[in-house]
PDB file of C-alpha atoms in Angstrom:
ATOM      1  CA  MET A   1     -10.940   4.268   6.904  1.00 73.00           C
ATOM      2  CA  THR A   2     -14.729   3.804   7.762  1.00 77.00           C
ATOM      3  CA  THR A   3     -17.765   3.340   5.603  1.00 80.00           C
ATOM      4  CA  ALA A   4     -18.371   7.136   5.793  1.00 83.00           C
ATOM      5  CA  ASP A   5     -15.184   7.360   3.533  1.00 84.00           C
ATOM      6  CA  GLN A   6     -16.400   4.860   0.984  1.00 86.00           C
ATOM      7  CA  LYS A   7     -17.926   7.291  -1.439  1.00 89.00           C
ATOM      8  CA  SER A   8     -14.986   9.359  -1.579  1.00 89.00           C
ATOM      9  CA  ILE A   9     -12.563   6.459  -1.870  1.00 90.00           C
ATOM     10  CA  ALA A  10     -14.782   4.865  -4.789  1.00 90.00           C
ATOM     11  CA  ALA A  11     -14.475   8.242  -6.619  1.00 91.00           C
ATOM     12  CA  MET A  12     -10.709   8.428  -6.204  1.00 91.00           C
ATOM     13  CA  ILE A  13     -10.321   4.905  -7.396  1.00 91.00           C
ATOM     14  CA  ALA A  14     -12.589   5.502 -10.382  1.00 92.00           C
ATOM     15  CA  GLU A  15     -10.656   8.493 -11.328  1.00 93.00           C
ATOM     16  CA  ARG A  16      -7.373   6.550 -11.050  1.00 91.00           C
ATOM     17  CA  GLU A  17      -8.792   3.660 -13.223  1.00 90.00           C
ATOM     18  CA  LEU A  18     -10.063   6.065 -15.886  1.00 92.00           C
ATOM     19  CA  TRP A  19      -6.777   8.011 -15.875  1.00 92.00           C
ATOM     20  CA  LEU A  20      -4.884   4.685 -16.408  1.00 89.00           C
ATOM     21  CA  PHE A  21      -7.272   3.402 -19.076  1.00 90.00           C
ATOM     22  CA  GLU A  22      -6.914   6.828 -21.035  1.00 94.00           C
ATOM     23  CA  ARG A  23      -3.232   6.023 -21.095  1.00 90.00           C
ATOM     24  CA  GLY A  24      -3.652   2.483 -22.194  1.00 89.00           C
ATOM     25  CA  LYS A  25      -2.330   1.125 -18.787  1.00 83.00           C
ATOM     26  CA  LEU A  26      -3.825  -1.455 -16.531  1.00 76.00           C
ATOM     27  CA  SER A  27      -5.032  -0.941 -12.968  1.00 76.00           C
ATOM     28  CA  TYR A  28      -3.425  -3.382 -10.676  1.00 70.00           C
ATOM     29  CA  GLY A  29      -5.096  -2.142  -7.435  1.00 66.00           C
ATOM     30  CA  ARG A  30      -8.331  -4.158  -7.345  1.00 74.00           C
ATOM     31  CA  GLY A  31     -10.498  -1.268  -6.512  1.00 75.00           C
ATOM     32  CA  THR A  32     -13.632  -3.225  -5.742  1.00 79.00           C
ATOM     33  CA  ALA A  33     -11.779  -5.389  -3.342  1.00 82.00           C
ATOM     34  CA  VAL A  34     -10.552  -2.328  -1.536  1.00 85.00           C
ATOM     35  CA  LEU A  35     -14.134  -0.870  -1.064  1.00 83.00           C
ATOM     36  CA  GLY A  36     -15.337  -4.262   0.155  1.00 82.00           C
ATOM     37  CA  LEU A  37     -12.756  -4.281   2.949  1.00 82.00           C
ATOM     38  CA  ILE A  38     -13.753  -0.659   4.268  1.00 82.00           C
ATOM     39  CA  GLY A  39     -15.616  -0.928   7.458  1.00 76.00           C
ATOM     40  CA  GLN A  40     -14.833  -4.674   8.091  1.00 74.00           C
ATOM     41  CA  PRO A  41     -13.497  -6.014  11.304  1.00 68.00           C
ATOM     42  CA  VAL A  42      -9.737  -5.198  11.694  1.00 65.00           C
ATOM     43  CA  GLU A  43      -8.534  -8.624  12.406  1.00 69.00           C
ATOM     44  CA  THR A  44      -5.993  -9.108   9.703  1.00 70.00           C
ATOM     45  CA  SER A  45      -6.630  -6.114   7.293  1.00 78.00           C
ATOM     46  CA  THR A  46      -6.892  -2.446   7.472  1.00 81.00           C
ATOM     47  CA  VAL A  47      -7.836   0.069   4.697  1.00 82.00           C
ATOM     48  CA  ILE A  48      -5.627   3.095   5.198  1.00 81.00           C
ATOM     49  CA  GLY A  49      -6.084   6.427   3.465  1.00 82.00           C
ATOM     50  CA  LEU A  50      -4.354   9.771   3.055  1.00 82.00           C
ATOM     51  CA  PHE A  51      -6.577  12.744   2.932  1.00 81.00           C
ATOM     52  CA  GLU A  52      -5.887  16.474   2.589  1.00 77.00           C
ATOM     53  CA  GLU A  53      -7.215  18.724   5.393  1.00 71.00           C
ATOM     54  CA  ASP A  54     -10.336  19.383   3.265  1.00 78.00           C
ATOM     55  CA  GLY A  55     -11.118  15.780   3.095  1.00 78.00           C
ATOM     56  CA  GLN A  56      -9.878  15.111  -0.502  1.00 84.00           C
ATOM     57  CA  VAL A  57      -8.593  11.553  -0.835  1.00 88.00           C
ATOM     58  CA  LEU A  58      -5.093  11.289  -2.087  1.00 90.00           C
ATOM     59  CA  GLY A  59      -4.424   7.611  -1.807  1.00 90.00           C
ATOM     60  CA  CYS A  60      -5.333   4.365  -0.111  1.00 89.00           C
ATOM     61  CA  SER A  61      -3.799   1.051   0.569  1.00 89.00           C
ATOM     62  CA  VAL A  62      -4.683  -2.114   2.346  1.00 88.00           C
ATOM     63  CA  LEU A  63      -2.303  -3.397   5.246  1.00 89.00           C
ATOM     64  CA  LEU A  64      -2.595  -7.204   5.731  1.00 86.00           C
ATOM     65  CA  SER A  65      -1.057  -8.335   8.993  1.00 82.00           C
ATOM     66  CA  TYR A  66      -1.588 -11.996   8.304  1.00 73.00           C
ATOM     67  CA  ALA A  67      -1.335 -13.615   5.005  1.00 70.00           C
ATOM     68  CA  PRO A  68      -0.759 -17.402   5.304  1.00 68.00           C
ATOM     69  CA  SER A  69      -0.692 -18.034   1.725  1.00 72.00           C
ATOM     70  CA  ALA A  70       0.525 -14.877  -0.017  1.00 80.00           C
ATOM     71  CA  PRO A  71       1.355 -15.925  -3.509  1.00 83.00           C
ATOM     72  CA  GLY A  72       5.153 -15.950  -4.382  1.00 87.00           C
ATOM     73  CA  TRP A  73       6.463 -15.782  -0.778  1.00 90.00           C
ATOM     74  CA  THR A  74       8.236 -18.850   0.564  1.00 91.00           C
ATOM     75  CA  ALA A  75       7.030 -20.598   3.645  1.00 88.00           C
ATOM     76  CA  ALA A  76      10.022 -19.232   5.679  1.00 91.00           C
ATOM     77  CA  GLU A  77       9.254 -15.725   4.567  1.00 91.00           C
ATOM     78  CA  LEU A  78       5.564 -16.240   5.381  1.00 86.00           C
ATOM     79  CA  ARG A  79       6.557 -17.148   9.056  1.00 88.00           C
ATOM     80  CA  GLU A  80       8.489 -13.904   9.492  1.00 92.00           C
ATOM     81  CA  ARG A  81       6.328 -11.146  11.104  1.00 91.00           C
ATOM     82  CA  THR A  82       5.257  -9.214   7.956  1.00 91.00           C
ATOM     83  CA  TRP A  83       2.666  -6.695   7.018  1.00 91.00           C
ATOM     84  CA  LEU A  84       1.778  -6.814   3.431  1.00 91.00           C
ATOM     85  CA  VAL A  85       0.919  -3.581   1.674  1.00 92.00           C
ATOM     86  CA  THR A  86      -1.376  -4.123  -1.226  1.00 88.00           C
ATOM     87  CA  MET A  87      -4.206  -2.737  -3.362  1.00 87.00           C
ATOM     88  CA  SER A  88      -2.652   0.796  -3.470  1.00 88.00           C
ATOM     89  CA  HIS A  89      -4.203   3.546  -5.371  1.00 89.00           C
ATOM     90  CA  THR A  90      -3.208   7.340  -5.631  1.00 91.00           C
ATOM     91  CA  HIS A  91      -5.302  10.041  -7.072  1.00 92.00           C
ATOM     92  CA  PRO A  92      -4.009  11.037 -10.529  1.00 92.00           C
ATOM     93  CA  ALA A  93      -4.463  14.864 -10.113  1.00 92.00           C
ATOM     94  CA  PHE A  94      -1.802  14.729  -7.369  1.00 89.00           C
ATOM     95  CA  SER A  95       0.664  12.526  -9.369  1.00 83.00           C
ATOM     96  CA  HIS A  96       3.440  15.117  -9.029  1.00 87.00           C
ATOM     97  CA  ASP A  97       3.079  15.352  -5.173  1.00 89.00           C
ATOM     98  CA  ARG A  98       4.744  12.010  -4.297  1.00 88.00           C
ATOM     99  CA  ILE A  99       1.599  10.535  -2.654  1.00 89.00           C
ATOM    100  CA  GLY A 100       2.988   7.074  -2.982  1.00 88.00           C
ATOM    101  CA  TRP A 101       6.106   8.030  -1.246  1.00 89.00           C
ATOM    102  CA  LEU A 102       4.216   9.709   1.648  1.00 88.00           C
ATOM    103  CA  MET A 103       2.192   6.628   2.054  1.00 88.00           C
ATOM    104  CA  THR A 104       5.207   4.280   2.020  1.00 91.00           C
ATOM    105  CA  MET A 105       6.953   6.556   4.559  1.00 89.00           C
ATOM    106  CA  TRP A 106       3.851   6.690   6.803  1.00 87.00           C
ATOM    107  CA  VAL A 107       3.533   2.854   6.743  1.00 90.00           C
ATOM    108  CA  GLY A 108       7.173   2.311   7.505  1.00 92.00           C
ATOM    109  CA  ASP A 109       7.031   4.909  10.353  1.00 90.00           C
ATOM    110  CA  TYR A 110       3.798   3.637  11.761  1.00 87.00           C
ATOM    111  CA  ALA A 111       5.153  -0.061  11.740  1.00 90.00           C
ATOM    112  CA  ALA A 112       8.398   0.949  13.295  1.00 92.00           C
ATOM    113  CA  ARG A 113       6.545   2.488  16.242  1.00 87.00           C
ATOM    114  CA  GLN A 114       4.488  -0.460  17.088  1.00 88.00           C
ATOM    115  CA  PRO A 115       5.162  -2.334  20.347  1.00 90.00           C
ATOM    116  CA  ASP A 116       5.892  -5.453  18.355  1.00 90.00           C
ATOM    117  CA  PRO A 117       6.825  -4.196  14.883  1.00 93.00           C
ATOM    118  CA  PRO A 118       6.898  -6.339  11.877  1.00 94.00           C
ATOM    119  CA  GLU A 119      10.242  -7.566  10.639  1.00 95.00           C
ATOM    120  CA  TRP A 120       9.107  -6.690   6.982  1.00 95.00           C
ATOM    121  CA  LEU A 121       6.772  -4.581   4.924  1.00 95.00           C
ATOM    122  CA  ARG A 122       6.228  -6.473   1.674  1.00 95.00           C
ATOM    123  CA  CYS A 123       4.391  -5.959  -1.555  1.00 93.00           C
ATOM    124  CA  ARG A 124       3.747  -7.558  -5.067  1.00 91.00           C
ATOM    125  CA  VAL A 125       4.533  -5.176  -7.796  1.00 90.00           C
ATOM    126  CA  PRO A 126       3.770  -5.407 -11.640  1.00 87.00           C
ATOM    127  CA  THR A 127       6.977  -5.494 -13.597  1.00 87.00           C
ATOM    128  CA  ALA A 128       6.331  -2.039 -15.162  1.00 85.00           C
ATOM    129  CA  LEU A 129       6.340  -0.487 -11.616  1.00 88.00           C
ATOM    130  CA  VAL A 130       9.504  -2.157 -10.152  1.00 93.00           C
ATOM    131  CA  ALA A 131      11.809   0.761 -11.031  1.00 95.00           C
ATOM    132  CA  HIS A 132       9.517   3.382  -9.467  1.00 92.00           C
ATOM    133  CA  TYR A 133       8.931   1.226  -6.192  1.00 93.00           C
ATOM    134  CA  ARG A 134      12.738   0.618  -6.006  1.00 95.00           C
ATOM    135  CA  ASP A 135      14.269   3.972  -7.040  1.00 95.00           C
ATOM    136  CA  GLN A 136      11.475   6.362  -5.755  1.00 91.00           C
ATOM    137  CA  LEU A 137      10.054   4.469  -2.790  1.00 91.00           C
ATOM    138  CA  GLY A 138      12.834   2.508  -1.321  1.00 93.00           C
ATOM    139  CA  TRP A 139      11.480  -1.074  -1.794  1.00 96.00           C
ATOM    140  CA  GLN A 140      14.101  -3.786  -2.413  1.00 97.00           C
ATOM    141  CA  PRO A 141      13.407  -6.418  -4.967  1.00 97.00           C
ATOM    142  CA  VAL A 142      13.376  -9.955  -3.664  1.00 97.00           C
ATOM    143  CA  ARG A 143      12.388 -12.097  -6.909  1.00 95.00           C
ATOM    144  CA  THR A 144      10.015 -12.284  -9.720  1.00 94.00           C
ATOM    145  CA  SER A 145       7.070 -14.478  -9.873  1.00 89.00           C
ATOM    146  CA  LEU A 146       4.259 -15.187 -12.249  1.00 88.00           C
ATOM    147  CA  ASP A 147       0.696 -14.134 -11.354  1.00 83.00           C
ATOM    148  CA  ARG A 148      -2.108 -15.708 -13.413  1.00 81.00           C
ATOM    149  CA  ASP A 149      -3.948 -12.386 -13.431  1.00 75.00           C
ATOM    150  CA  LEU A 150      -1.131  -9.861 -13.595  1.00 76.00           C
ATOM    151  CA  GLY A 151       1.580 -11.771 -15.393  1.00 82.00           C
ATOM    152  CA  GLN A 152       5.083 -11.195 -14.193  1.00 88.00           C
ATOM    153  CA  ILE A 153       5.396  -9.483 -10.873  1.00 90.00           C
ATOM    154  CA  SER A 154       8.220  -8.639  -8.466  1.00 94.00           C
ATOM    155  CA  LEU A 155       8.083  -9.381  -4.837  1.00 95.00           C
ATOM    156  CA  MET A 156       9.476  -6.390  -2.863  1.00 96.00           C
ATOM    157  CA  GLN A 157      10.275  -5.624   0.672  1.00 97.00           C
ATOM    158  CA  ARG A 158      11.669  -2.950   3.015  1.00 96.00           C
ATOM    159  CA  ARG A 159      12.322  -2.777   6.782  1.00 96.00           C
ATOM    160  CA  PRO A 160       9.945  -0.669   8.840  1.00 95.00           C
ATOM    161  CA  GLU A 161      11.807   2.570   9.605  1.00 92.00           C
ATOM    162  CA  SER A 162      11.039   5.504  11.784  1.00 88.00           C
ATOM    163  CA  SER A 163      10.777   8.771   9.731  1.00 79.00           C
ATOM    164  CA  HIS A 164      11.161  11.533  12.333  1.00 75.00           C
ATOM    165  CA  GLY A 165       9.331  14.003  10.090  1.00 68.00           C
ATOM    166  CA  ALA A 166       6.462  11.819   9.206  1.00 64.00           C
ATOM    167  CA  PRO A 167       4.279  12.809  12.118  1.00 62.00           C
ATOM    168  CA  ALA A 168       4.672  16.536  11.188  1.00 60.00           C
ATOM    169  CA  LEU A 169       3.681  15.776   7.578  1.00 60.00           C
ATOM    170  CA  ILE A 170       1.011  13.237   8.142  1.00 59.00           C
ATOM    171  CA  THR A 171      -1.211  12.926  11.330  1.00 58.00           C
ATOM    172  CA  SER A 172      -3.422  10.014  12.201  1.00 56.00           C
ATOM    173  CA  LEU A 173      -6.874  11.120  13.024  1.00 50.00           C
ATOM    174  CA  MET A 174      -7.807   7.721  14.216  1.00 47.00           C
ATOM    175  CA  PRO A 175      -5.471   4.953  15.485  1.00 45.00           C
ATOM    176  CA  VAL A 176      -4.882   2.318  12.772  1.00 47.00           C
ATOM    177  CA  GLU A 177      -5.319  -1.071  14.243  1.00 48.00           C
ATOM    178  CA  VAL A 178      -3.098  -3.524  12.595  1.00 47.00           C
ATOM    179  CA  PRO A 179      -2.468  -6.443  15.045  1.00 45.00           C
TER     180      PRO A 179
END
């Protein structure tokens, strides 16, 4: 994503956060942090987005290819070649379209096709979302941890995996540069 996408991403994040607020739920995606990373050098993080053909933003996430002090992960786990998927948001108007699943499949497929793919894709998930990430998105729980801002969270992971249909469903207009 580029700075040209920032306004549409900000609008999608604002709609998501309002939708959550109206339902008495917390936003865990750190929207302002996502916006601050758009257009930054792609040395350790990349903001990815899923758009419809007409430019409507359906979702976004941040991929971190290097996180030497990611909370909750052991030193041994941090030494493994890992991409962290974080700060994910999906548009509430498309909640029945499985946008999180599409984004998860794309990231797994993209990672698996790299010349030096990561061993793991990992994320930190609030306890309330663990069942969804496990049952609907295919993430495996590793352990729980306590986060000072989010409370109890689960550390989850999945292996990068080629999804032969992913390129037919989702095309990359610009190459994503995750080292």
